[in-house]
C-alpha cells in the first residue's frame, strides 16, 4: 500500500497535496528546532535564513526565504520590524535525532487560524515534557565525564577553523536545538567535522571515560 501511494505521488500528473496534519507537524518541528531555548525567542530574517542554509544545510537561501514568507503570511511566524517570532499559540514538536524537514510540507503551509492546534493534544505534549526534564536533572546520574573537554574543544576548533569561540559555541547550540538531547561536547564534535577538522584530535581532547 505504501509503495503504491509513493508511486502515485511520484508519477501522477495531478499534484498531490500533503495532508494538513503532516504539514502542521512538520512546521511545529522546524519551529522547535529553530526557536527552542533561544535567548531572545526571536531571530532576524537574515539570521534565520543563515541557520537553515549554512548551519543546518537544510535548503538553499531562496527556498528558505520563500518558506519564511509563507509561514509569515499564514500566521505561523510573526515579523515585527525584521524580527521573526513563532506564533505563541503553537505547541512545538521536538524532532527526532537526525531529523531533516520535508521541504514540500513547508512551502504551502495551512493558514494557522483556520487550523487551530488541538488543545487536547497540546496538553498531552506539555504533560509529557515534564518527566523528561525531571529525568535529565536527576542527581542519581553521574556528571558527564567529558564536560572538562568543552573549553579545550572550543579553543582548538576556533584556532583551526578561524571561527571565533563565540561562533563555535553558537553553531554547537544550533545543532543541539535541532538534534534534541545531545551533549555540548557531541555538538562541538559535529561542528568540528563540519569544518573538516582532524577528528582524531577531537577524540583526544574528549579523552577516555575509563
Tab-separated table of C-alpha atoms in Angstrom:
chain	number	residue	atom	x	y	z
A	1	UNK	CA	0.000	0.000	0.000
A	2	UNK	CA	2.826	2.417	0.913
A	3	UNK	CA	4.665	1.629	-2.344
A	4	UNK	CA	1.516	2.276	-4.368
A	5	UNK	CA	0.994	5.621	-2.640
A	6	UNK	CA	4.616	6.594	-3.295
A	7	UNK	CA	4.235	5.734	-6.981
A	8	UNK	CA	1.073	7.808	-7.161
A	9	UNK	CA	2.816	10.818	-5.666
A	10	UNK	CA	5.828	10.482	-7.956
A	11	UNK	CA	4.172	9.720	-11.279
A	12	UNK	CA	0.653	11.116	-11.329
A	13	UNK	CA	0.044	14.236	-13.407
A	14	UNK	CA	-2.353	15.592	-10.807
A	15	UNK	CA	-0.435	17.251	-7.941
A	16	UNK	CA	-0.903	15.509	-4.628
A	17	UNK	CA	-1.416	17.896	-1.727
A	18	UNK	CA	0.145	16.775	1.584
A	19	UNK	CA	-2.358	16.478	4.413
A	20	UNK	CA	-2.803	19.424	6.741
A	21	UNK	CA	-1.884	17.246	9.726
A	22	UNK	CA	1.514	16.280	8.295
A	23	UNK	CA	2.222	19.883	7.273
A	24	UNK	CA	1.205	21.082	10.722
A	25	UNK	CA	3.563	18.662	12.473
A	26	UNK	CA	6.485	19.418	10.164
A	27	UNK	CA	6.115	23.163	10.747
A	28	UNK	CA	5.943	22.646	14.508
A	29	UNK	CA	9.133	20.561	14.336
A	30	UNK	CA	11.122	23.177	12.431
A	31	UNK	CA	9.890	25.869	14.831
A	32	UNK	CA	11.090	23.771	17.782
A	33	UNK	CA	14.455	23.155	16.109
A	34	UNK	CA	14.882	26.856	15.346
A	35	UNK	CA	13.469	28.727	18.324
A	36	UNK	CA	13.508	26.372	21.342
A	37	UNK	CA	15.875	27.535	24.096
A	38	UNK	CA	16.553	30.742	22.173
A	39	UNK	CA	17.709	33.505	24.494
A	40	UNK	CA	15.562	36.115	22.741
A	41	UNK	CA	12.844	33.865	21.185
A	42	UNK	CA	13.186	35.985	18.040
A	43	UNK	CA	15.585	35.984	15.118
A	44	UNK	CA	16.340	38.477	12.343
A	45	UNK	CA	15.156	37.402	8.903
A	46	UNK	CA	18.711	37.062	7.553
A	47	UNK	CA	19.829	35.101	10.628
A	48	UNK	CA	17.026	32.566	10.196
A	49	UNK	CA	17.980	32.072	6.548
A	50	UNK	CA	21.580	31.565	7.621
A	51	UNK	CA	20.634	28.932	10.208
A	52	UNK	CA	18.538	26.910	7.777
A	53	UNK	CA	21.026	27.148	4.905
A	54	UNK	CA	24.548	27.343	6.349
A	55	UNK	CA	24.285	25.954	9.880
A	56	UNK	CA	21.785	23.152	9.262
A	57	UNK	CA	22.192	22.841	5.462
A	58	UNK	CA	18.509	22.051	5.031
A	59	UNK	CA	17.865	24.175	1.928
A	60	UNK	CA	19.196	26.976	-0.259
A	61	UNK	CA	18.691	30.683	0.642
A	62	UNK	CA	15.974	31.269	-1.961
A	63	UNK	CA	13.915	28.357	-0.642
A	64	UNK	CA	14.450	29.472	2.962
A	65	UNK	CA	13.219	32.975	2.125
A	66	UNK	CA	10.164	31.563	0.330
A	67	UNK	CA	9.272	29.335	3.283
A	68	UNK	CA	9.709	32.169	5.788
A	69	UNK	CA	7.408	34.411	3.736
A	70	UNK	CA	4.803	31.639	3.528
A	71	UNK	CA	4.947	30.988	7.281
A	72	UNK	CA	4.509	34.707	7.962
A	73	UNK	CA	1.572	35.015	5.560
A	74	UNK	CA	-0.225	32.050	7.119
A	75	UNK	CA	0.280	33.101	10.737
A	76	UNK	CA	2.932	30.614	11.870
A	77	UNK	CA	5.602	33.299	12.217
A	78	UNK	CA	5.254	36.951	13.166
A	79	UNK	CA	7.510	39.550	11.563
A	80	UNK	CA	7.930	42.676	13.677
A	81	UNK	CA	10.498	45.196	12.461
A	82	UNK	CA	12.509	42.460	10.774
A	83	UNK	CA	12.486	40.138	13.811
A	84	UNK	CA	10.748	36.780	13.407
A	85	UNK	CA	8.979	35.047	16.297
A	86	UNK	CA	6.740	31.956	16.311
A	87	UNK	CA	3.029	32.358	16.930
A	88	UNK	CA	2.591	31.965	20.730
A	89	UNK	CA	-0.360	29.597	20.211
A	90	UNK	CA	1.878	26.996	18.579
A	91	UNK	CA	2.910	23.934	20.575
A	92	UNK	CA	6.267	22.914	19.013
A	93	UNK	CA	7.164	19.260	18.480
A	94	UNK	CA	10.692	18.133	19.337
A	95	UNK	CA	12.141	16.407	16.256
A	96	UNK	CA	13.834	13.036	16.455
A	97	UNK	CA	17.605	12.673	16.300
A	98	UNK	CA	18.868	13.289	12.756
A	99	UNK	CA	15.578	14.828	11.586
A	100	UNK	CA	15.508	16.927	8.419
A	101	UNK	CA	12.463	18.953	7.339
A	102	UNK	CA	10.316	17.813	4.417
A	103	UNK	CA	10.528	20.892	2.216
A	104	UNK	CA	7.274	20.295	0.333
A	105	UNK	CA	5.418	20.370	3.662
A	106	UNK	CA	6.771	23.848	4.397
A	107	UNK	CA	6.294	25.572	1.034
A	108	UNK	CA	2.480	25.741	1.241
A	109	UNK	CA	1.616	25.774	4.961
A	110	UNK	CA	-2.018	25.783	6.110
A	111	UNK	CA	-3.398	29.024	7.490
A	112	UNK	CA	-2.934	28.720	11.243
A	113	UNK	CA	-6.176	30.496	12.155
A	114	UNK	CA	-8.128	28.031	10.016
A	115	UNK	CA	-6.488	25.023	11.654
A	116	UNK	CA	-6.028	25.760	15.373
A	117	UNK	CA	-3.767	23.477	17.348
A	118	UNK	CA	-5.703	20.719	19.111
A	119	UNK	CA	-5.603	21.802	22.755
A	120	UNK	CA	-6.067	18.226	23.970
A	121	UNK	CA	-3.001	17.168	22.003
A	122	UNK	CA	-1.163	20.249	23.253
A	123	UNK	CA	-1.965	19.405	26.860
A	124	UNK	CA	-0.656	15.867	26.395
A	125	UNK	CA	2.529	17.142	24.759
A	126	UNK	CA	3.140	19.613	27.581
A	127	UNK	CA	2.439	16.963	30.196
A	128	UNK	CA	4.817	14.518	28.565
A	129	UNK	CA	7.627	17.057	28.523
A	130	UNK	CA	7.762	17.475	32.302
A	131	UNK	CA	9.069	13.992	33.230
A	132	UNK	CA	11.821	14.375	30.635
A	133	UNK	CA	13.077	17.479	32.413
A	134	UNK	CA	12.969	15.743	35.784
A	135	UNK	CA	14.913	12.739	34.493
A	136	UNK	CA	17.657	14.890	32.996
A	137	UNK	CA	18.107	16.750	36.270
A	138	UNK	CA	18.034	13.595	38.423
A	139	UNK	CA	21.024	13.661	40.779
A	140	UNK	CA	21.420	9.866	40.577
A	141	UNK	CA	23.068	10.320	37.182
A	142	UNK	CA	26.850	10.826	37.334
A	143	UNK	CA	28.337	14.043	35.909
A	144	UNK	CA	29.313	13.981	32.246
A	145	UNK	CA	32.877	12.652	32.156
A	146	UNK	CA	33.654	14.693	29.014
A	147	UNK	CA	32.462	18.020	30.435
A	148	UNK	CA	36.025	19.134	31.195
A	149	UNK	CA	36.890	18.860	27.493
A	150	UNK	CA	34.424	21.528	26.372
A	151	UNK	CA	36.639	24.612	26.789
A	152	UNK	CA	39.697	22.983	25.143
A	153	UNK	CA	37.476	21.810	22.284
A	154	UNK	CA	36.079	25.293	21.712
A	155	UNK	CA	39.570	26.812	21.752
A	156	UNK	CA	41.003	24.209	19.360
A	157	UNK	CA	38.088	24.337	16.904
A	158	UNK	CA	38.286	28.135	16.909
A	159	UNK	CA	42.035	28.108	16.267
A	160	UNK	CA	41.889	25.505	13.492
A	161	UNK	CA	38.772	26.770	11.698
A	162	UNK	CA	39.287	30.512	12.003
A	163	UNK	CA	35.866	30.914	13.636
A	164	UNK	CA	35.562	32.924	16.819
A	165	UNK	CA	34.938	30.995	20.018
A	166	UNK	CA	31.516	32.614	20.265
A	167	UNK	CA	30.648	31.462	16.743
A	168	UNK	CA	31.792	27.907	17.517
A	169	UNK	CA	29.501	27.796	20.559
A	170	UNK	CA	26.621	29.344	18.606
A	171	UNK	CA	26.854	26.675	15.913
A	172	UNK	CA	27.056	23.919	18.506
A	173	UNK	CA	23.953	25.226	20.266
A	174	UNK	CA	22.083	25.331	16.965
A	175	UNK	CA	22.895	21.685	16.431
A	176	UNK	CA	21.732	20.786	19.945
A	177	UNK	CA	18.485	22.610	19.309
A	178	UNK	CA	17.920	20.748	16.049
A	179	UNK	CA	19.037	17.295	17.150
A	180	UNK	CA	17.440	17.184	20.589
A	181	UNK	CA	19.063	15.725	23.722
A	182	UNK	CA	22.745	15.709	22.770
A	183	UNK	CA	25.617	16.937	24.930
A	184	UNK	CA	27.537	20.099	24.152
A	185	UNK	CA	30.746	18.184	23.512
A	186	UNK	CA	28.937	15.998	20.984
A	187	UNK	CA	27.564	19.084	19.238
A	188	UNK	CA	31.064	20.596	19.203
A	189	UNK	CA	32.339	17.387	17.601
A	190	UNK	CA	29.754	17.804	14.852
A	191	UNK	CA	30.887	21.391	14.290
A	192	UNK	CA	34.489	20.182	14.007
A	193	UNK	CA	33.524	17.528	11.470
A	194	UNK	CA	31.525	20.112	9.511
A	195	UNK	CA	34.668	22.264	9.335
A	196	UNK	CA	36.721	19.320	8.046
A	197	UNK	CA	38.977	19.205	11.113
A	198	UNK	CA	41.013	16.255	12.390
A	199	UNK	CA	38.552	14.123	14.355
A	200	UNK	CA	41.379	12.141	15.954
A	201	UNK	CA	42.360	15.328	17.769
A	202	UNK	CA	38.754	15.795	18.889
A	203	UNK	CA	38.736	12.259	20.296
A	204	UNK	CA	41.992	13.036	22.084
A	205	UNK	CA	40.534	16.197	23.624
A	206	UNK	CA	37.413	14.360	24.788
A	207	UNK	CA	39.502	11.635	26.400
A	208	UNK	CA	38.655	8.165	27.644
A	209	UNK	CA	35.894	7.630	30.256
A	210	UNK	CA	37.890	4.760	31.720
